[in-house]
Amino acid sequence: MNTVSTPLRELSEWAATLTIGDIPDEVVTQAKWCVLDLMGVSVAAAGDEAITRLIAAERKLDDSAQARVLIRGERFSVPVAARINAFAASLTELADNVAVHANESNIPLAIAHGEHHGTAGEDLLVAVVVGAEVARRLHDVYYDTKKSERDFPIGVPSALNTFGSSFTAARLLGAGPGGMFDTANVALNLIASALETSVLTGSMLKPMLFGGWPASAGYTAAVYASQGLTAAVDSLESPSGGWLHGAAQSWNTDEFTRDLGSRWELQRPDRKRHASCGFSHAALDGVLELSHANVSSSSLDQIDRIEVRLFPFGAQTVGGPAEGITTSNAAKFNLRYLIASALQSGGVITMKDTDETIIPTRLADPEFQSLMGKVSVERDSNITLASRFSADVSMVLADGERQTTFVQHARGKGTNQLSKAEINEKYTGLAAPVLGDERAEQLRSAVDELQSLPNVSSLVDLLVLP
């Protein structure tokens, strides 16, 4: 077997041997906040009809009883429970964007495995940190030179999340450096054909492509590798069909190990206030800033037009036409709909704004239609890849006055982080209506002490209604 040292082997050794003491306290704290945030958005989605359909479909495939679906309590095997819970996390569009969308897969997987195996909170936190870090480092290896969706139509989050989740799972399964490396190669072979078109159209399958399937595929990869069911050791870079040859024009695998152990993805996490695609957040913050300064919610007719300029792929993702918004997912990916909703409410986009019972009413409202029609979304080649979530927003008033703002970091991103109080407020607002105030507070307190929790199944006990 070829055991020549490579950056991927070095990353695998780091992931297998990392201890809680190796992780800076600020990163451990941010990991706990990510768990709390993820639980809030998962709980809020638990009653969605899409999850009911998914559970019915999964029951035809699996009758195990290893781990529970959050809130509802149905039992499935670990990978299926992880798949359902990760689907729920992704459904709201409120889960964080750490390492693109890694925690949507990593945390549900870790909780499902942890319930079945009695994992300690400290071990879960290390596994979550590992998964986020690994997913981000694969991103940095190739994202800047990735092929277009025409040449390689596989959605980026599916690849990153499968890879990251496989490391989370291997860590929880106790893999050594060799087993971690084998897991990575198996995972590269199990990345789903998550077509970009299904993401861009806001299809019902999108939450599965971002969260659910990568969670179960990553877990499967780790279990396969643990039983000696391995893949080609050069599945990443082989000129004869290695994954990177399909995904990118060029790449730099040194990014796997650059500043490893001193630079952490969770030192500056990426969290969401708006229940919508991440590419919409800076624009929404900009529109709210300008509208609060220049018009009132009772005089929106003062707005002549709103011009939004985004990173080209961002404009493609959320800049679709005003027509044809028939599903919640489609609304969450349509900036015109989102801006009109934000202007009418005067605040952040909530899950209610894109509820499928609300959409027809809003689209039938002449004022709402007028607001949507005033919004233009353009591609701006001057917004670089490094600033791809920023937005240049102009509001032109009826008297011709133009007000402009450039939002580099939406609230929750980059240097504009949410405080712990804001994270608590977001979590409580999502979880308390479902769990009740007392249970939601018990869960929040337990996550704050997650590092000392002997068995994470006690978290699931709080996350399943009696």
Short mmCIF file of C-alpha atoms in Angstrom, two decimals:
data_model
loop_
_atom_site.label_atom_id
_atom_site.label_comp_id
_atom_site.label_asym_id
_atom_site.label_seq_id
_atom_site.Cartn_x
_atom_site.Cartn_y
_atom_site.Cartn_z
CA MET A 1 0.00 0.00 0.00
CA ASN A 2 1.31 3.48 -0.87
CA THR A 3 2.02 5.32 2.41
CA VAL A 4 3.91 8.30 0.99
CA SER A 5 3.13 11.38 3.07
CA THR A 6 0.66 13.75 1.41
CA PRO A 7 -1.31 16.71 2.72
CA LEU A 8 -4.43 14.53 2.92
CA ARG A 9 -2.57 11.96 5.01
CA GLU A 10 -1.28 14.73 7.28
CA LEU A 11 -4.81 16.10 7.65
CA SER A 12 -6.06 12.60 8.46
CA GLU A 13 -3.45 12.16 11.17
CA TRP A 14 -4.34 15.54 12.67
CA ALA A 15 -8.06 14.71 12.67
CA ALA A 16 -7.48 11.33 14.30
CA THR A 17 -5.21 12.59 17.09
CA LEU A 18 -6.73 15.98 17.96
CA THR A 19 -7.74 16.37 21.61
CA ILE A 20 -10.03 18.86 23.30
CA GLY A 21 -6.93 20.39 24.89
CA ASP A 22 -5.51 21.14 21.43
CA ILE A 23 -8.51 23.29 20.52
CA PRO A 24 -8.54 26.94 21.65
CA ASP A 25 -11.24 27.75 24.21
CA GLU A 26 -12.85 30.28 21.83
CA VAL A 27 -13.24 27.55 19.19
CA VAL A 28 -14.79 25.10 21.68
CA THR A 29 -17.18 27.85 22.75
CA GLN A 30 -18.14 28.61 19.16
CA ALA A 31 -18.72 24.89 18.53
CA LYS A 32 -21.18 24.80 21.44
CA TRP A 33 -22.95 27.86 20.05
CA CYS A 34 -23.16 26.12 16.68
CA VAL A 35 -24.80 23.11 18.34
CA LEU A 36 -27.33 25.37 20.07
CA ASP A 37 -28.09 27.30 16.88
CA LEU A 38 -28.49 24.07 14.89
CA MET A 39 -30.86 22.62 17.48
CA GLY A 40 -33.04 25.71 17.33
CA VAL A 41 -33.44 25.62 13.56
CA SER A 42 -34.01 21.85 13.56
CA VAL A 43 -36.72 22.06 16.22
CA ALA A 44 -38.46 24.88 14.35
CA ALA A 45 -38.72 22.76 11.21
CA ALA A 46 -39.91 19.59 12.90
CA GLY A 47 -43.58 20.02 12.02
CA ASP A 48 -43.01 20.65 8.33
CA GLU A 49 -44.97 18.44 5.94
CA ALA A 50 -41.80 17.71 3.98
CA ILE A 51 -40.37 15.90 7.01
CA THR A 52 -43.56 13.87 7.35
CA ARG A 53 -43.13 12.75 3.74
CA LEU A 54 -39.46 11.99 4.29
CA ILE A 55 -40.15 9.89 7.39
CA ALA A 56 -42.76 7.90 5.47
CA ALA A 57 -40.29 7.29 2.65
CA GLU A 58 -37.44 6.36 5.00
CA ARG A 59 -39.66 3.93 6.90
CA LYS A 60 -40.02 1.90 3.71
CA LEU A 61 -36.23 1.59 3.66
CA ASP A 62 -35.34 1.18 7.32
CA ASP A 63 -36.94 -0.31 10.42
CA SER A 64 -34.04 0.02 12.85
CA ALA A 65 -34.31 1.70 16.24
CA GLN A 66 -30.85 3.11 16.99
CA ALA A 67 -31.48 6.86 17.07
CA ARG A 68 -34.45 9.21 17.23
CA VAL A 69 -35.84 11.86 14.92
CA LEU A 70 -35.85 15.16 16.78
CA ILE A 71 -39.20 16.26 18.29
CA ARG A 72 -41.17 13.44 16.68
CA GLY A 73 -39.27 10.54 18.26
CA GLU A 74 -39.46 7.94 15.47
CA ARG A 75 -36.48 5.59 15.57
CA PHE A 76 -34.23 4.65 12.66
CA SER A 77 -30.65 3.54 12.10
CA VAL A 78 -27.98 6.14 12.84
CA PRO A 79 -27.42 7.16 9.18
CA VAL A 80 -31.16 7.46 8.48
CA ALA A 81 -31.88 9.42 11.67
CA ALA A 82 -28.95 11.68 10.80
CA ARG A 83 -30.32 12.09 7.29
CA ILE A 84 -33.78 13.11 8.49
CA ASN A 85 -32.50 15.47 11.18
CA ALA A 86 -30.00 17.07 8.79
CA PHE A 87 -32.79 17.55 6.24
CA ALA A 88 -34.77 19.37 8.93
CA ALA A 89 -31.78 21.57 9.77
CA SER A 90 -31.37 22.57 6.14
CA LEU A 91 -35.06 23.10 5.49
CA THR A 92 -35.38 26.41 7.34
CA GLU A 93 -32.44 28.18 5.60
CA LEU A 94 -31.52 29.41 9.09
CA ALA A 95 -28.68 26.99 9.82
CA ASP A 96 -25.21 28.48 9.83
CA ASN A 97 -22.91 28.65 6.82
CA VAL A 98 -19.81 27.39 8.65
CA ALA A 99 -17.53 25.85 6.00
CA VAL A 100 -20.38 26.60 3.54
CA HIS A 101 -22.98 24.33 5.22
CA ALA A 102 -20.92 21.73 7.12
CA ASN A 103 -22.77 21.84 10.45
CA GLU A 104 -26.09 21.01 8.77
CA SER A 105 -24.62 17.54 8.26
CA ASN A 106 -21.96 17.17 10.95
CA ILE A 107 -24.01 18.05 14.01
CA PRO A 108 -27.10 15.89 13.25
CA LEU A 109 -24.75 13.01 12.44
CA ALA A 110 -22.82 13.46 15.68
CA ILE A 111 -26.01 13.62 17.74
CA ALA A 112 -27.52 10.50 16.11
CA HIS A 113 -24.31 8.53 16.59
CA GLY A 114 -23.89 9.93 20.08
CA GLU A 115 -27.36 8.85 21.17
CA HIS A 116 -26.80 5.27 19.98
CA HIS A 117 -23.29 4.93 21.39
CA GLY A 118 -23.49 7.10 24.51
CA THR A 119 -20.92 9.61 23.32
CA ALA A 120 -19.64 12.18 25.80
CA GLY A 121 -20.19 15.85 25.05
CA GLU A 122 -16.45 16.53 24.86
CA ASP A 123 -16.01 13.87 22.16
CA LEU A 124 -18.96 15.24 20.19
CA LEU A 125 -17.45 18.74 20.24
CA VAL A 126 -14.09 17.51 18.96
CA ALA A 127 -15.83 15.62 16.15
CA VAL A 128 -17.86 18.71 15.19
CA VAL A 129 -14.73 20.88 15.10
CA VAL A 130 -12.93 18.28 12.97
CA GLY A 131 -15.81 18.06 10.48
CA ALA A 132 -16.08 21.82 10.05
CA GLU A 133 -12.33 22.24 9.67
CA VAL A 134 -11.97 19.45 7.12
CA ALA A 135 -14.92 20.62 5.02
CA ARG A 136 -13.49 24.14 4.90
CA ARG A 137 -10.05 22.89 3.91
CA LEU A 138 -11.44 20.90 0.98
CA HIS A 139 -13.22 24.10 -0.05
CA ASP A 140 -9.90 25.98 0.03
CA VAL A 141 -8.16 23.28 -1.99
CA TYR A 142 -10.28 23.82 -5.10
CA TYR A 143 -13.12 26.34 -4.79
CA ASP A 144 -11.31 29.29 -6.37
CA THR A 145 -10.79 27.30 -9.58
CA LYS A 146 -13.83 25.03 -9.53
CA LYS A 147 -15.45 24.23 -12.86
CA SER A 148 -18.70 25.89 -13.83
CA GLU A 149 -21.98 24.09 -13.23
CA ARG A 150 -22.14 23.43 -16.97
CA ASP A 151 -18.90 21.44 -16.84
CA PHE A 152 -19.38 19.90 -13.39
CA PRO A 153 -22.98 20.24 -12.20
CA ILE A 154 -22.42 18.89 -8.68
CA GLY A 155 -23.44 21.31 -5.93
CA VAL A 156 -20.50 22.38 -3.77
CA PRO A 157 -22.17 21.82 -0.35
CA SER A 158 -22.88 18.17 -1.15
CA ALA A 159 -19.21 17.51 -1.76
CA LEU A 160 -17.86 19.51 1.18
CA ASN A 161 -20.45 18.17 3.62
CA THR A 162 -19.94 14.54 2.65
CA PHE A 163 -16.19 14.92 3.08
CA GLY A 164 -16.50 16.78 6.39
CA SER A 165 -19.14 14.41 7.75
CA SER A 166 -16.97 11.40 6.96
CA PHE A 167 -14.25 12.81 9.21
CA THR A 168 -16.78 13.61 11.95
CA ALA A 169 -18.06 10.04 11.79
CA ALA A 170 -14.59 8.46 11.64
CA ARG A 171 -13.57 10.50 14.64
CA LEU A 172 -16.62 9.31 16.60
CA LEU A 173 -15.87 5.72 15.56
CA GLY A 174 -12.33 6.01 16.92
CA ALA A 175 -10.47 5.76 13.63
CA GLY A 176 -6.69 6.09 13.68
CA PRO A 177 -4.76 8.06 11.05
CA GLY A 178 -4.88 5.21 8.52
CA GLY A 179 -8.59 4.66 9.05
CA MET A 180 -9.25 8.37 8.74
CA PHE A 181 -7.36 8.46 5.43
CA ASP A 182 -9.29 5.43 4.16
CA THR A 183 -12.54 7.11 5.19
CA ALA A 184 -11.61 10.22 3.20
CA ASN A 185 -11.07 8.19 0.04
CA VAL A 186 -14.30 6.24 0.47
CA ALA A 187 -16.18 9.50 1.02
CA LEU A 188 -14.84 10.96 -2.22
CA ASN A 189 -16.39 7.99 -4.02
CA LEU A 190 -19.76 8.39 -2.28
CA ILE A 191 -20.38 12.08 -3.00
CA ALA A 192 -23.88 12.22 -4.42
CA SER A 193 -24.79 13.59 -7.83
CA ALA A 194 -26.39 16.60 -6.18
CA LEU A 195 -27.25 18.60 -9.27
CA GLU A 196 -26.80 22.35 -9.04
CA THR A 197 -30.02 22.88 -10.97
CA SER A 198 -32.06 21.42 -8.11
CA VAL A 199 -30.48 23.94 -5.76
CA LEU A 200 -30.92 26.93 -8.06
CA THR A 201 -34.62 26.18 -8.62
CA GLY A 202 -35.27 25.82 -4.89
CA SER A 203 -36.56 22.28 -5.31
CA MET A 204 -37.94 20.17 -2.47
CA LEU A 205 -34.82 18.01 -2.70
CA LYS A 206 -32.47 20.89 -1.89
CA PRO A 207 -32.39 20.30 1.92
CA MET A 208 -31.48 16.67 1.26
CA LEU A 209 -28.63 17.65 -1.07
CA PHE A 210 -27.18 20.17 1.41
CA GLY A 211 -27.70 18.41 4.71
CA GLY A 212 -29.33 15.00 4.75
CA TRP A 213 -27.56 12.95 2.12
CA PRO A 214 -24.03 14.14 2.98
CA ALA A 215 -24.63 13.24 6.65
CA SER A 216 -25.61 9.67 5.86
CA ALA A 217 -23.02 9.27 3.08
CA GLY A 218 -20.26 10.52 5.36
CA TYR A 219 -21.30 8.12 8.10
CA THR A 220 -21.50 5.27 5.61
CA ALA A 221 -17.98 6.07 4.37
CA ALA A 222 -16.57 5.90 7.89
CA VAL A 223 -18.33 2.61 8.67
CA TYR A 224 -17.20 1.06 5.37
CA ALA A 225 -13.60 2.07 5.98
CA SER A 226 -13.73 0.73 9.55
CA GLN A 227 -14.65 -2.68 8.16
CA GLY A 228 -11.91 -2.70 5.52
CA LEU A 229 -14.15 -1.74 2.61
CA THR A 230 -11.76 0.80 1.13
CA ALA A 231 -11.37 2.79 -2.08
CA ALA A 232 -8.45 3.77 -4.28
CA VAL A 233 -5.91 5.61 -2.11
CA ASP A 234 -5.54 8.30 -4.77
CA SER A 235 -9.29 8.95 -5.17
CA LEU A 236 -8.63 12.66 -4.70
CA GLU A 237 -6.02 13.42 -7.36
CA SER A 238 -5.60 10.40 -9.62
CA PRO A 239 -5.31 11.44 -13.28
CA SER A 240 -7.42 8.37 -13.99
CA GLY A 241 -10.68 9.66 -12.55
CA GLY A 242 -9.68 11.37 -9.30
CA TRP A 243 -12.41 13.58 -7.84
CA LEU A 244 -10.54 16.86 -8.20
CA HIS A 245 -10.02 16.32 -11.94
CA GLY A 246 -13.77 16.43 -12.36
CA ALA A 247 -14.42 19.31 -9.98
CA ALA A 248 -11.76 21.90 -10.76
CA GLN A 249 -9.43 23.37 -13.34
CA SER A 250 -6.56 23.29 -10.85
CA TRP A 251 -6.08 22.87 -7.11
CA ASN A 252 -3.64 23.14 -4.25
CA THR A 253 -3.76 20.32 -1.70
CA ASP A 254 -1.33 22.20 0.53
CA GLU A 255 -4.46 24.03 1.72
CA PHE A 256 -5.32 20.87 3.67
CA THR A 257 -2.51 21.60 6.09
CA ARG A 258 -1.84 25.34 5.83
CA ASP A 259 -1.73 26.76 9.37
CA LEU A 260 -3.27 23.51 10.63
CA GLY A 261 -3.83 23.81 14.35
CA SER A 262 -3.40 27.58 14.43
CA ARG A 263 -6.12 28.74 12.01
CA TRP A 264 -9.62 27.54 12.77
CA GLU A 265 -12.84 27.76 10.77
CA LEU A 266 -14.80 28.46 13.95
CA GLN A 267 -12.72 31.48 14.92
CA ARG A 268 -15.08 33.49 12.71
CA PRO A 269 -18.27 31.48 12.12
CA ASP A 270 -20.96 32.40 9.63
CA ARG A 271 -24.43 32.49 11.17
CA LYS A 272 -27.80 33.50 9.77
CA ARG A 273 -30.47 35.98 10.87
CA HIS A 274 -32.63 35.74 7.75
CA ALA A 275 -34.43 32.50 6.87
CA SER A 276 -33.13 32.58 3.31
CA CYS A 277 -30.17 31.72 1.09
CA GLY A 278 -26.89 33.16 2.34
CA PHE A 279 -26.40 35.14 -0.86
CA SER A 280 -29.45 37.26 0.04
CA HIS A 281 -28.41 38.38 3.52
CA ALA A 282 -26.15 41.34 2.75
CA ALA A 283 -28.71 42.70 0.28
CA LEU A 284 -31.52 42.34 2.82
CA ASP A 285 -29.48 44.08 5.51
CA GLY A 286 -28.67 46.87 3.05
CA VAL A 287 -32.29 47.37 2.00
CA LEU A 288 -33.43 47.45 5.62
CA GLU A 289 -30.71 49.96 6.48
CA LEU A 290 -31.70 52.27 3.63
CA SER A 291 -35.44 51.93 4.14
CA HIS A 292 -35.24 52.62 7.87
CA ALA A 293 -33.25 55.77 7.15
CA ASN A 294 -35.36 57.09 4.27
CA VAL A 295 -38.92 55.72 4.21
CA SER A 296 -41.50 54.34 6.59
CA SER A 297 -43.38 51.09 6.23
CA SER A 298 -46.55 53.12 5.64
CA SER A 299 -45.06 55.02 2.69
CA LEU A 300 -43.25 52.40 0.64
CA ASP A 301 -44.60 54.07 -2.50
CA GLN A 302 -41.80 56.62 -1.97
CA ILE A 303 -39.44 53.96 -3.36
CA ASP A 304 -39.00 54.19 -7.11
CA ARG A 305 -36.60 51.29 -7.48
CA ILE A 306 -34.02 49.16 -5.68
CA GLU A 307 -30.86 48.07 -7.46
CA VAL A 308 -28.84 45.19 -6.03
CA ARG A 309 -25.47 44.11 -7.34
CA LEU A 310 -24.07 40.76 -6.23
CA PHE A 311 -21.22 38.37 -6.88
CA PRO A 312 -22.10 36.75 -10.24
CA PHE A 313 -22.93 33.32 -8.82
CA GLY A 314 -24.91 34.94 -6.02
CA ALA A 315 -26.96 36.91 -8.55
CA GLN A 316 -27.58 33.70 -10.46
CA THR A 317 -28.64 31.89 -7.29
CA VAL A 318 -31.11 34.44 -5.84
CA GLY A 319 -31.80 36.79 -8.76
CA GLY A 320 -34.47 34.77 -10.52
CA PRO A 321 -37.67 36.27 -11.98
CA ALA A 322 -40.60 37.33 -9.84
CA GLU A 323 -42.87 34.77 -11.49
CA GLY A 324 -43.15 31.09 -10.64
CA ILE A 325 -42.64 31.20 -6.87
CA THR A 326 -44.79 28.30 -5.75
CA THR A 327 -42.80 26.65 -2.95
CA SER A 328 -41.17 27.74 0.28
CA ASN A 329 -37.74 26.78 -1.02
CA ALA A 330 -38.23 28.83 -4.17
CA ALA A 331 -39.20 31.87 -2.08
CA LYS A 332 -36.11 31.51 0.11
CA PHE A 333 -33.99 31.68 -3.04
CA ASN A 334 -35.75 34.67 -4.65
CA LEU A 335 -34.31 38.04 -3.62
CA ARG A 336 -37.19 40.03 -5.12
CA TYR A 337 -39.70 38.16 -2.96
CA LEU A 338 -37.47 38.44 0.10
CA ILE A 339 -36.87 42.19 -0.27
CA ALA A 340 -40.60 42.87 -0.71
CA SER A 341 -41.29 40.81 2.43
CA ALA A 342 -38.61 42.65 4.43
CA LEU A 343 -39.90 46.05 3.34
CA GLN A 344 -43.48 45.26 4.32
CA SER A 345 -42.52 43.85 7.72
CA GLY A 346 -39.65 46.24 8.37
CA GLY A 347 -37.52 43.43 9.82
CA VAL A 348 -35.60 40.24 9.19
CA ILE A 349 -36.97 37.38 7.10
CA THR A 350 -38.58 34.73 9.29
CA MET A 351 -39.80 31.23 8.48
CA LYS A 352 -43.37 32.60 8.31
CA ASP A 353 -42.41 34.86 5.40
CA THR A 354 -41.88 31.87 3.13
CA ASP A 355 -44.57 29.58 4.50
CA GLU A 356 -46.42 28.02 1.57
CA THR A 357 -49.76 29.17 2.98
CA ILE A 358 -48.51 32.79 2.93
CA ILE A 359 -46.89 32.91 -0.51
CA PRO A 360 -50.12 32.99 -2.62
CA THR A 361 -51.58 35.77 -0.47
CA ARG A 362 -48.48 37.90 -0.81
CA LEU A 363 -48.17 37.35 -4.53
CA ALA A 364 -51.82 38.40 -4.95
CA ASP A 365 -51.23 41.66 -3.07
CA PRO A 366 -50.82 44.55 -5.58
CA GLU A 367 -48.45 46.47 -3.26
CA PHE A 368 -46.29 43.37 -2.78
CA GLN A 369 -46.18 42.76 -6.53
CA SER A 370 -45.25 46.41 -7.07
CA LEU A 371 -42.38 46.15 -4.59
CA MET A 372 -41.07 43.00 -6.24
CA GLY A 373 -41.19 44.73 -9.61
CA LYS A 374 -39.06 47.60 -8.30
CA VAL A 375 -36.14 45.29 -7.47
CA SER A 376 -33.41 44.55 -9.99
CA VAL A 377 -30.58 42.09 -9.32
CA GLU A 378 -27.42 42.38 -11.37
CA ARG A 379 -24.12 40.55 -11.53
CA ASP A 380 -21.11 42.59 -10.44
CA SER A 381 -17.76 41.26 -11.62
CA ASN A 382 -16.04 43.76 -9.30
CA ILE A 383 -17.25 41.78 -6.29
CA THR A 384 -14.55 39.17 -5.86
CA LEU A 385 -14.73 35.56 -4.78
CA ALA A 386 -13.32 36.52 -1.37
CA SER A 387 -16.24 38.95 -0.88
CA ARG A 388 -18.88 36.83 -2.57
CA PHE A 389 -21.50 37.28 0.17
CA SER A 390 -21.36 41.09 0.04
CA ALA A 391 -23.87 43.34 -1.73
CA ASP A 392 -23.97 46.78 -3.32
CA VAL A 393 -27.46 48.20 -2.71
CA SER A 394 -29.01 51.40 -4.08
CA MET A 395 -32.46 52.77 -3.28
CA VAL A 396 -33.81 55.42 -5.63
CA LEU A 397 -36.68 57.47 -4.23
CA ALA A 398 -39.60 58.93 -6.16
CA ASP A 399 -37.99 62.40 -6.13
CA GLY A 400 -34.87 60.98 -7.80
CA GLU A 401 -32.70 60.92 -4.67
CA ARG A 402 -30.35 57.93 -4.63
CA GLN A 403 -29.14 56.33 -1.42
CA THR A 404 -26.42 53.66 -1.61
CA THR A 405 -24.74 51.27 0.81
CA PHE A 406 -22.19 48.50 0.41
CA VAL A 407 -22.62 45.66 2.90
CA GLN A 408 -19.39 43.71 3.19
CA HIS A 409 -20.57 41.44 5.99
CA ALA A 410 -24.23 40.79 6.75
CA ARG A 411 -25.08 40.49 10.44
CA GLY A 412 -23.68 37.15 11.62
CA LYS A 413 -20.84 37.02 9.09
CA GLY A 414 -17.17 37.98 9.06
CA THR A 415 -16.44 40.93 11.34
CA ASN A 416 -20.17 41.48 12.03
CA GLN A 417 -20.74 38.53 14.36
CA LEU A 418 -23.84 37.75 16.39
CA SER A 419 -23.39 38.03 20.13
CA LYS A 420 -24.18 35.13 22.46
CA ALA A 421 -27.26 37.07 23.57
CA GLU A 422 -28.43 37.27 19.94
CA ILE A 423 -27.76 33.56 19.42
CA ASN A 424 -29.74 32.77 22.56
CA GLU A 425 -32.57 35.01 21.37
CA LYS A 426 -32.66 33.33 17.96
CA TYR A 427 -32.58 29.86 19.53
CA THR A 428 -35.34 30.66 22.04
CA GLY A 429 -37.54 32.22 19.38
CA LEU A 430 -37.29 29.06 17.30
CA ALA A 431 -37.28 26.37 19.99
CA ALA A 432 -39.59 27.63 22.75
CA PRO A 433 -42.80 27.59 20.64
CA VAL A 434 -42.17 23.89 19.98
CA LEU A 435 -40.50 22.67 23.18
CA GLY A 436 -42.10 25.05 25.65
CA ASP A 437 -40.18 27.66 27.63
CA GLU A 438 -38.96 25.37 30.40
CA ARG A 439 -37.69 22.56 28.19
CA ALA A 440 -36.09 25.00 25.74
CA GLU A 441 -34.21 26.63 28.63
CA GLN A 442 -33.11 23.24 29.99
CA LEU A 443 -31.71 22.38 26.58
CA ARG A 444 -29.92 25.71 26.27
CA SER A 445 -28.31 25.23 29.68
CA ALA A 446 -27.26 21.67 28.79
CA VAL A 447 -25.57 22.81 25.58
CA ASP A 448 -23.75 25.57 27.46
CA GLU A 449 -22.25 22.79 29.61
CA LEU A 450 -21.86 20.32 26.73
CA GLN A 451 -18.14 19.88 27.33
CA SER A 452 -18.83 18.20 30.68
CA LEU A 453 -21.91 16.20 29.61
CA PRO A 454 -21.23 12.45 30.11
CA ASN A 455 -23.74 11.25 27.51
CA VAL A 456 -25.31 13.32 24.72
CA SER A 457 -28.40 11.10 24.67
CA SER A 458 -29.69 13.36 27.45
CA LEU A 459 -29.81 16.16 24.85
CA VAL A 460 -31.97 14.01 22.61
CA ASP A 461 -34.27 13.29 25.56
CA LEU A 462 -34.93 17.04 25.70
CA LEU A 463 -35.29 17.24 21.93
CA VAL A 464 -38.06 14.61 21.70
CA LEU A 465 -41.48 15.53 22.95
CA PRO A 466 -43.16 13.06 25.33
#
